[in-house]
Coordinates of C-alpha atoms in Angstrom, one line a residue:
M1 CA 0.0 0.0 0.0
S2 CA 1.2 3.5 -0.7
S3 CA 2.5 5.4 2.3
L4 CA -0.1 8.1 1.6
L5 CA -2.8 5.6 2.7
S6 CA -3.2 4.2 6.1
G7 CA -5.7 3.2 8.8
D8 CA -9.0 1.4 8.6
K9 CA -10.9 4.0 6.5
P10 CA -11.8 2.6 3.0
L11 CA -9.0 3.2 0.5
Y12 CA -11.3 5.0 -2.0
S13 CA -12.4 7.4 0.8
Q14 CA -8.7 8.1 1.7
I15 CA -8.0 8.9 -1.9
M16 CA -11.0 11.2 -2.0
D17 CA -9.7 13.0 1.1
I18 CA -6.3 13.6 -0.5
L19 CA -7.7 14.8 -3.8
R20 CA -10.2 17.0 -2.1
D21 CA -7.4 18.6 0.0
R22 CA -5.4 19.2 -3.1
I23 CA -8.3 20.9 -4.7
M24 CA -9.0 23.1 -1.6
S25 CA -5.4 24.1 -1.3
G26 CA -5.2 25.2 -4.9
E27 CA -2.7 22.5 -6.0
Y28 CA -5.4 21.4 -8.5
K29 CA -7.0 24.5 -10.0
A30 CA -10.4 25.0 -11.6
D31 CA -10.7 23.1 -14.9
Q32 CA -7.4 21.4 -14.4
Q33 CA -7.3 17.7 -15.4
L34 CA -6.8 15.2 -12.7
P35 CA -4.7 12.0 -13.0
T36 CA -6.6 9.2 -14.8
E37 CA -8.0 6.1 -13.0
V38 CA -4.9 4.2 -14.1
E39 CA -2.5 6.9 -12.9
L40 CA -4.2 7.2 -9.5
A41 CA -4.2 3.4 -9.1
K42 CA -0.5 3.3 -9.7
Q43 CA 0.2 6.4 -7.6
F44 CA -1.7 5.0 -4.5
N45 CA -0.9 1.3 -5.2
V46 CA -4.6 0.3 -5.4
S47 CA -6.9 -1.4 -7.9
R48 CA -8.4 0.6 -10.7
I49 CA -11.8 -0.1 -9.3
T50 CA -10.8 1.8 -6.1
S51 CA -9.4 4.8 -8.0
K52 CA -12.5 4.9 -10.2
R53 CA -14.8 4.8 -7.2
A54 CA -13.0 7.7 -5.7
L55 CA -13.5 9.8 -8.8
I56 CA -17.2 8.8 -9.1
E57 CA -17.8 9.9 -5.5
L58 CA -15.9 13.2 -6.0
E59 CA -18.1 13.9 -9.0
R60 CA -21.2 13.1 -7.0
E61 CA -20.1 15.5 -4.3
G62 CA -19.5 18.2 -6.9
W63 CA -15.8 18.6 -6.6
I64 CA -15.0 17.4 -10.2
Y65 CA -16.7 17.0 -13.5
R66 CA -16.0 14.2 -16.1
R67 CA -15.8 14.4 -19.8
R68 CA -16.3 11.2 -21.7
G69 CA -13.1 10.1 -23.5
R70 CA -11.1 13.0 -21.9
G71 CA -11.0 12.4 -18.2
S72 CA -11.8 14.2 -14.9
F73 CA -11.5 17.9 -14.3
V74 CA -11.7 20.2 -11.2
K75 CA -15.0 22.2 -10.9
N76 CA -14.9 25.9 -10.3
Q77 CA -15.6 25.7 -6.5
G78 CA -16.8 29.3 -6.3
E79 CA -19.6 28.5 -8.7
S80 CA -20.3 24.9 -7.9
R81 CA -20.1 24.7 -4.1
N82 CA -21.4 26.4 -1.1
S83 CA -18.9 28.9 0.4
A84 CA -18.7 26.9 3.6
V85 CA -15.6 24.7 3.2
G86 CA -16.4 21.0 2.8
R87 CA -20.2 21.4 2.5
Q88 CA -21.5 19.1 -0.2
P89 CA -23.9 20.5 -2.8
A90 CA -27.5 19.2 -2.9
I91 CA -28.0 16.4 -5.4
P92 CA -31.3 16.6 -7.3
A93 CA -34.0 14.4 -5.8
G94 CA -34.5 11.1 -7.5
K95 CA -31.0 11.1 -9.2
I96 CA -29.0 8.7 -7.1
I97 CA -28.6 5.1 -8.2
S98 CA -26.8 2.8 -5.8
M99 CA -24.8 -0.3 -6.8
I100 CA -24.3 -3.0 -4.2
I101 CA -21.3 -5.3 -5.1
P102 CA -19.9 -8.3 -3.1
Y103 CA -16.2 -7.4 -3.6
E104 CA -13.8 -4.8 -5.1
A105 CA -11.2 -6.1 -7.5
P106 CA -9.8 -5.2 -10.9
N107 CA -11.1 -7.2 -13.9
N108 CA -14.8 -7.5 -14.6
M109 CA -16.0 -4.9 -12.0
V110 CA -14.4 -2.1 -14.1
G111 CA -16.5 -3.2 -17.0
Y112 CA -19.7 -3.1 -14.9
F113 CA -18.9 0.3 -13.5
T114 CA -18.0 1.8 -16.8
G115 CA -21.1 0.5 -18.5
I116 CA -23.4 1.7 -15.7
S117 CA -21.8 5.1 -15.1
A118 CA -21.5 6.0 -18.7
Y119 CA -25.3 5.6 -19.3
L120 CA -26.2 7.2 -16.0
E121 CA -24.0 10.2 -16.7
Q122 CA -25.7 10.6 -20.1
K123 CA -29.1 10.6 -18.4
G124 CA -28.1 13.0 -15.5
Y125 CA -28.0 10.4 -12.7
Y126 CA -25.4 9.8 -10.0
L127 CA -23.9 6.5 -9.1
S128 CA -22.9 5.5 -5.6
I129 CA -21.1 2.2 -4.9
H130 CA -21.4 0.0 -1.8
N131 CA -19.5 -3.1 -0.9
S132 CA -21.2 -6.0 0.9
D133 CA -17.8 -7.8 1.2
W134 CA -19.4 -11.2 0.5
S135 CA -21.5 -10.8 3.7
S136 CA -25.2 -11.5 3.3
E137 CA -25.9 -9.6 6.5
Q138 CA -24.1 -6.5 5.2
E139 CA -26.0 -6.8 1.9
R140 CA -29.3 -7.0 3.8
K141 CA -28.4 -3.8 5.8
L142 CA -27.7 -2.0 2.5
L143 CA -30.9 -3.2 0.8
Q144 CA -32.9 -1.9 3.8
S145 CA -31.0 1.4 4.4
L146 CA -30.3 2.8 1.0
P147 CA -33.9 3.6 0.0
R148 CA -34.3 5.5 3.3
R149 CA -31.1 7.4 2.6
G150 CA -32.3 8.9 -0.7
T151 CA -31.3 6.2 -3.2
S152 CA -33.8 6.1 -6.1
G153 CA -32.9 2.7 -7.5
I154 CA -30.5 -0.2 -6.8
I155 CA -28.4 -2.3 -9.1
L156 CA -27.6 -5.5 -7.0
Y157 CA -24.8 -8.0 -7.6
P158 CA -26.1 -10.6 -5.1
V159 CA -23.9 -12.5 -2.7
S160 CA -26.2 -15.4 -3.4
T161 CA -29.6 -16.0 -4.9
E162 CA -30.5 -18.1 -1.8
R163 CA -30.1 -15.1 0.6
N164 CA -32.1 -12.0 1.4
L165 CA -35.0 -13.0 -0.9
D166 CA -37.5 -11.4 1.5
V167 CA -35.9 -8.0 1.4
V168 CA -35.5 -8.1 -2.4
Y169 CA -39.1 -9.2 -2.8
A170 CA -40.4 -6.4 -0.5
L171 CA -38.5 -3.8 -2.6
Y172 CA -39.8 -5.4 -5.8
T173 CA -43.5 -5.6 -4.7
N174 CA -43.4 -2.0 -3.5
D175 CA -42.3 -0.9 -7.0
F176 CA -38.9 0.2 -5.8
P177 CA -36.6 0.1 -8.9
I178 CA -34.2 -2.8 -8.4
V179 CA -32.3 -4.8 -11.0
T180 CA -29.7 -7.6 -10.5
I181 CA -26.6 -8.3 -12.4
D182 CA -24.5 -11.4 -12.7
Q183 CA -27.3 -13.4 -11.0
Y184 CA -31.1 -13.6 -10.9
Y185 CA -33.7 -14.7 -8.5
G186 CA -35.5 -17.6 -10.2
S187 CA -38.7 -17.2 -8.2
L188 CA -39.1 -13.5 -9.0
S189 CA -40.0 -12.0 -12.4
M190 CA -37.8 -9.0 -11.8
G191 CA -35.3 -7.2 -14.0
S192 CA -31.9 -8.9 -14.3
V193 CA -29.0 -8.7 -16.7
V194 CA -26.6 -11.7 -16.7
S195 CA -24.2 -13.4 -19.0
D196 CA -25.6 -16.2 -21.1
N197 CA -24.1 -18.7 -18.6
F198 CA -26.0 -21.7 -19.8
N199 CA -25.0 -21.3 -23.5
G200 CA -21.4 -20.3 -22.4
C201 CA -20.8 -23.6 -20.7
Y202 CA -22.8 -25.6 -23.3
M203 CA -20.4 -24.1 -25.8
A204 CA -17.3 -24.9 -23.7
A205 CA -18.3 -28.5 -23.1
S206 CA -19.2 -28.9 -26.8
K207 CA -15.8 -27.6 -27.8
L208 CA -14.1 -30.1 -25.5
I209 CA -16.2 -33.0 -26.9
E210 CA -15.3 -31.9 -30.4
M211 CA -11.6 -32.3 -29.3
G212 CA -12.4 -35.9 -28.4
H213 CA -12.9 -35.5 -24.6
K214 CA -15.5 -37.7 -23.0
R215 CA -14.4 -37.7 -19.3
I216 CA -15.0 -34.0 -18.6
A217 CA -15.2 -32.9 -15.0
F218 CA -17.1 -29.8 -13.7
L219 CA -15.3 -28.0 -10.8
S220 CA -16.9 -25.3 -8.6
T221 CA -15.8 -24.0 -5.2
I222 CA -19.4 -23.5 -4.0
D223 CA -22.6 -25.6 -4.1
I224 CA -24.2 -25.4 -7.5
Q225 CA -27.6 -24.1 -6.1
Y226 CA -25.9 -21.3 -4.2
R227 CA -25.7 -18.9 -7.2
S228 CA -27.7 -18.8 -10.4
T229 CA -24.5 -18.2 -12.4
V230 CA -22.9 -21.5 -11.2
R231 CA -26.2 -23.4 -11.5
D232 CA -26.7 -22.2 -15.1
R233 CA -23.1 -23.0 -16.1
F234 CA -23.6 -26.5 -14.7
F235 CA -26.8 -27.0 -16.5
G236 CA -25.2 -25.9 -19.8
Y237 CA -22.3 -28.3 -19.3
S238 CA -24.8 -31.1 -18.5
K239 CA -27.0 -30.4 -21.5
A240 CA -24.0 -30.5 -23.9
L241 CA -23.0 -33.9 -22.6
H242 CA -26.5 -35.2 -23.0
D243 CA -26.9 -33.9 -26.5
K244 CA -23.6 -35.6 -27.5
G245 CA -24.7 -38.9 -26.0
I246 CA -22.4 -38.8 -23.0
L247 CA -23.9 -39.9 -19.7
L248 CA -23.6 -37.3 -16.9
D249 CA -21.4 -38.9 -14.2
S250 CA -22.0 -37.4 -10.7
D251 CA -18.5 -38.6 -9.7
L252 CA -17.1 -36.0 -12.1
I253 CA -18.9 -33.1 -10.4
F254 CA -16.5 -31.5 -7.9
S255 CA -17.9 -28.9 -5.4
P256 CA -15.5 -28.7 -2.5
T257 CA -17.3 -26.0 -0.5
S258 CA -14.7 -26.0 2.3
M259 CA -12.2 -24.3 -0.1
E260 CA -14.1 -20.9 0.2
A261 CA -13.3 -20.7 3.9
E262 CA -9.7 -21.7 3.7
S263 CA -7.4 -18.8 4.7
S264 CA -4.3 -19.5 2.8
A265 CA -3.2 -20.2 -0.8
A266 CA -1.2 -23.1 0.5
E267 CA -4.3 -24.8 1.9
R268 CA -6.2 -24.2 -1.3
Q269 CA -3.4 -25.7 -3.3
I270 CA -3.5 -28.9 -1.2
S271 CA -7.2 -29.1 -1.9
Y272 CA -6.6 -28.7 -5.7
K273 CA -3.9 -31.3 -5.6
N274 CA -6.3 -33.8 -3.9
I275 CA -8.9 -33.1 -6.5
L276 CA -6.4 -33.6 -9.3
A277 CA -5.4 -37.0 -7.7
R278 CA -9.1 -38.0 -7.7
M279 CA -9.5 -36.9 -11.3
L280 CA -6.5 -39.0 -12.3
E281 CA -8.2 -42.0 -10.7
L282 CA -11.4 -41.3 -12.7
E283 CA -9.5 -40.9 -16.0
V284 CA -10.6 -37.3 -16.5
T285 CA -9.1 -35.6 -19.5
A286 CA -10.7 -32.2 -19.3
V287 CA -12.0 -29.9 -16.7
Q288 CA -14.6 -27.1 -17.0
A289 CA -14.1 -24.7 -14.1
E290 CA -16.7 -22.5 -12.5
H291 CA -14.6 -19.4 -13.3
D292 CA -11.1 -18.3 -14.2
I293 CA -9.7 -18.1 -10.7
V294 CA -10.6 -21.7 -10.0
A295 CA -9.1 -22.7 -13.4
Y296 CA -5.9 -20.6 -12.6
D297 CA -5.4 -22.4 -9.2
L298 CA -6.1 -25.8 -10.7
I299 CA -3.5 -25.3 -13.5
K300 CA -1.0 -24.1 -10.9
A301 CA -1.5 -27.2 -8.8
A302 CA -1.4 -29.4 -11.9
V303 CA 2.0 -28.0 -13.0
E304 CA 3.4 -28.5 -9.5
L305 CA 2.3 -32.2 -9.8
G306 CA 4.0 -32.5 -13.2
I307 CA 0.7 -32.9 -15.1
K308 CA 1.1 -31.4 -18.5
I309 CA -1.5 -28.8 -19.6
P310 CA -3.1 -29.5 -22.1
D311 CA -1.2 -32.7 -23.2
Q312 CA -2.6 -34.6 -20.3
L313 CA -5.4 -32.4 -19.0
S314 CA -7.3 -29.6 -20.7
V315 CA -8.7 -26.8 -18.5
V316 CA -11.4 -24.2 -19.5
G317 CA -12.5 -21.3 -17.3
F318 CA -15.2 -18.7 -17.5
D319 CA -15.0 -14.8 -17.4
N320 CA -11.9 -14.0 -19.4
N321 CA -10.5 -12.4 -16.3
Q322 CA -7.3 -11.3 -17.8
D323 CA -5.5 -10.9 -14.5
Y324 CA -5.7 -14.7 -14.3
A325 CA -6.4 -15.9 -17.8
L326 CA -3.3 -14.4 -19.3
H327 CA -1.0 -15.0 -16.3
A328 CA -1.7 -18.6 -15.6
E329 CA 1.1 -21.1 -15.9
V330 CA -0.5 -22.0 -19.3
P331 CA -2.6 -19.2 -20.9
L332 CA -6.2 -20.0 -20.1
T333 CA -8.9 -21.0 -22.6
T334 CA -12.1 -19.5 -21.3
I335 CA -15.6 -17.9 -22.0
E336 CA -15.6 -14.1 -22.2
Q337 CA -18.3 -12.1 -20.5
D338 CA -19.3 -8.7 -21.9
C339 CA -19.4 -6.9 -18.5
L340 CA -19.6 -3.4 -20.2
E341 CA -22.9 -4.4 -21.9
I342 CA -24.2 -6.0 -18.7
G343 CA -23.7 -2.8 -16.8
R344 CA -25.1 -0.6 -19.6
R345 CA -28.3 -2.7 -19.9
A346 CA -28.8 -2.7 -16.1
A347 CA -28.5 1.1 -16.1
I348 CA -31.1 1.3 -18.9
M349 CA -33.5 -0.8 -16.9
I350 CA -33.2 1.3 -13.8
V351 CA -33.6 4.6 -15.6
S352 CA -36.5 3.2 -17.6
Q353 CA -38.5 2.2 -14.5
L354 CA -37.7 5.6 -12.8
E355 CA -38.9 7.5 -15.8
S356 CA -41.8 5.4 -17.0
G357 CA -43.0 3.9 -13.7
I358 CA -43.2 0.5 -15.3
R359 CA -41.8 -2.4 -13.2
Q360 CA -38.9 -4.2 -14.8
Q361 CA -39.5 -7.9 -15.3
E362 CA -37.2 -8.9 -18.2
R363 CA -34.2 -11.2 -17.8
V364 CA -31.5 -10.2 -20.3
N365 CA -28.9 -12.8 -21.3
V366 CA -25.9 -11.1 -22.7
P367 CA -24.0 -13.2 -25.3
V368 CA -20.6 -14.7 -24.4
T369 CA -17.6 -15.6 -26.5
W370 CA -15.3 -18.6 -26.7
I371 CA -11.6 -17.6 -26.2
M372 CA -9.2 -20.3 -27.3
R373 CA -5.8 -20.3 -25.7
E374 CA -3.2 -22.9 -24.8
S375 CA -4.8 -24.7 -21.8
A376 CA -7.2 -26.7 -24.0
G377 CA -6.3 -29.3 -26.6
P378 CA -7.2 -32.7 -28.1
R379 CA -7.9 -35.6 -25.8
P380 CA -4.7 -37.5 -24.9
K381 CA -4.2 -40.8 -26.7
A382 CA -4.1 -42.6 -23.3
N383 CA -6.3 -41.6 -20.4
L384 CA -4.7 -40.0 -17.3
G385 CA -3.5 -42.5 -14.8
T386 CA -2.8 -45.3 -17.3

């Protein structure tokens, strides 16, 4: 972490404080361009998501303005702010959209933020971002409190589609604008925008079958029913096997839920090595992973065990998370999500309900793309373990 940042206060908030102080001291003058998201991320040694959020919140408070394609600039504080130092300007009623996310990290989140914020800015709305930190309890508190704090609509990236259904349902039935991304609640006909997870994994399994693989494992670190994304990916994988005349073997479905709670990378690697040993026994020749991070860790464990990727074992991920897909021991074959489009479509849904009063009920499946890299190849002539 940069020496400029310290303490328990959220990193984005600390960056805001520093930039705000520089504006108030005159170091950054009216209409001067601020460092970009990338430059701020490098300067403060944080993720791009963190630097982007700092800029979004500074804009919401009225300290800066942003020009699409050009960057962020300092507002003339004499014109745009109350003369009392540090007092925030009023935000027009009905113009705040809140996004609840389960984690902050570079990769797909940047795409979501960019897609959402670009459309909201175009329509004159402000975006606030709130992190549930994979806590269903924290997510619940945010769902209950944000509408009382002036939020006009919520874009929710759920921790799980098994949790907080009652609160989500209450908002939905009371016609409060709420849309989910990444996941959907199967029992509610509410607006959601997700990747085409079913067809993505149907495509991945079909590609592996075309390469000659028949013993294809499905690997997830959570129970399949816990999130709609994982469930749909599993169903797509299963349907592809069925359509190609391959029986679905429950022994090839790996869902070691204990891995989520493990605290160290070393412990996770032990788990992956144990899974690989079992796969060897079952003559698995290809693995379809829940997402790229799982695939990344599996490949790392395989390489440490001397298993050649893809000569002995093919591995396919999901997301095209380039922090992992391009930096794996063997570049990862994967399914790419269009997170920018997911964010844009979610923003359109929220604004549409706010401006038309019509409750959103559509579930949008955004197409995905097969990305072929080096981790997938033809079925080996001899099965693993023989």
